[in-house]
């Protein structure tokens, strides 16, 4: 299982030391650009789920023309 955990910068070092004490855990820091990429991918996945819900009739959508007119 893979987990992505957001830790405050001032606590990250002690947290990493704590989890590295377990032989079954492999941990490494993720760079800021990679963390931003993960966040963007999460938003894109959410958008695709919303599209699927709209197509299934479980979520109400709106025409793109209405959205563009608001801009």
GROMACS .gro file of C-alpha atoms in nm:
model
   71
    1UNK     CA    1   0.000   0.000   0.000
    2UNK     CA    2   0.121   0.348  -0.079
    3UNK     CA    3   0.025   0.653   0.124
    4UNK     CA    4   0.077   1.021   0.066
    5UNK     CA    5   0.090   1.210   0.395
    6UNK     CA    6   0.117   1.587   0.432
    7UNK     CA    7   0.334   1.674   0.735
    8UNK     CA    8   0.421   2.022   0.862
    9UNK     CA    9   0.778   2.113   0.767
   10UNK     CA   10   0.887   2.161   1.128
   11UNK     CA   11   0.769   1.807   1.218
   12UNK     CA   12   0.872   1.619   0.904
   13UNK     CA   13   1.222   1.520   1.012
   14UNK     CA   14   1.109   1.364   1.341
   15UNK     CA   15   0.820   1.188   1.165
   16UNK     CA   16   1.054   1.040   0.904
   17UNK     CA   17   1.288   0.914   1.179
   18UNK     CA   18   0.995   0.756   1.361
   19UNK     CA   19   0.864   0.563   1.060
   20UNK     CA   20   1.209   0.458   0.940
   21UNK     CA   21   1.243   0.259   1.263
   22UNK     CA   22   0.998   0.006   1.117
   23UNK     CA   23   1.158  -0.246   0.882
   24UNK     CA   24   0.837  -0.284   0.680
   25UNK     CA   25   0.818   0.087   0.590
   26UNK     CA   26   1.005   0.251   0.304
   27UNK     CA   27   0.981   0.630   0.319
   28UNK     CA   28   1.122   0.913   0.114
   29UNK     CA   29   1.045   1.282   0.086
   30UNK     CA   30   0.859   1.410  -0.218
   31UNK     CA   31   0.975   1.733  -0.382
   32UNK     CA   32   0.744   2.034  -0.388
   33UNK     CA   33   0.686   2.011  -0.767
   34UNK     CA   34   0.598   1.643  -0.735
   35UNK     CA   35   0.358   1.719  -0.449
   36UNK     CA   36   0.189   1.983  -0.666
   37UNK     CA   37   0.164   1.731  -0.949
   38UNK     CA   38  -0.002   1.479  -0.716
   39UNK     CA   39  -0.254   1.746  -0.610
   40UNK     CA   40  -0.332   1.831  -0.973
   41UNK     CA   41  -0.378   1.464  -1.063
   42UNK     CA   42  -0.614   1.426  -0.768
   43UNK     CA   43  -0.825   1.718  -0.898
   44UNK     CA   44  -0.832   1.569  -1.250
   45UNK     CA   45  -0.945   1.233  -1.110
   46UNK     CA   46  -1.220   1.412  -0.918
   47UNK     CA   47  -1.332   1.585  -1.238
   48UNK     CA   48  -1.355   1.253  -1.424
   49UNK     CA   49  -1.558   1.104  -1.139
   50UNK     CA   50  -1.793   1.402  -1.157
   51UNK     CA   51  -1.835   1.353  -1.532
   52UNK     CA   52  -1.922   0.988  -1.472
   53UNK     CA   53  -2.178   1.091  -1.209
   54UNK     CA   54  -2.330   1.347  -1.448
   55UNK     CA   55  -2.356   1.086  -1.724
   56UNK     CA   56  -2.520   0.845  -1.477
   57UNK     CA   57  -2.774   1.114  -1.383
   58UNK     CA   58  -2.657   1.126  -1.021
   59UNK     CA   59  -2.514   1.477  -1.048
   60UNK     CA   60  -2.655   1.775  -1.234
   61UNK     CA   61  -2.436   1.927  -1.502
   62UNK     CA   62  -2.466   2.250  -1.696
   63UNK     CA   63  -2.397   2.340  -2.057
   64UNK     CA   64  -2.048   2.465  -2.137
   65UNK     CA   65  -2.201   2.767  -2.310
   66UNK     CA   66  -2.353   2.881  -1.978
   67UNK     CA   67  -2.016   2.844  -1.809
   68UNK     CA   68  -1.836   3.041  -2.082
   69UNK     CA   69  -2.098   3.317  -2.068
   70UNK     CA   70  -2.014   3.368  -1.699
   71UNK     CA   71  -1.655   3.451  -1.793
   0.00000   0.00000   0.00000
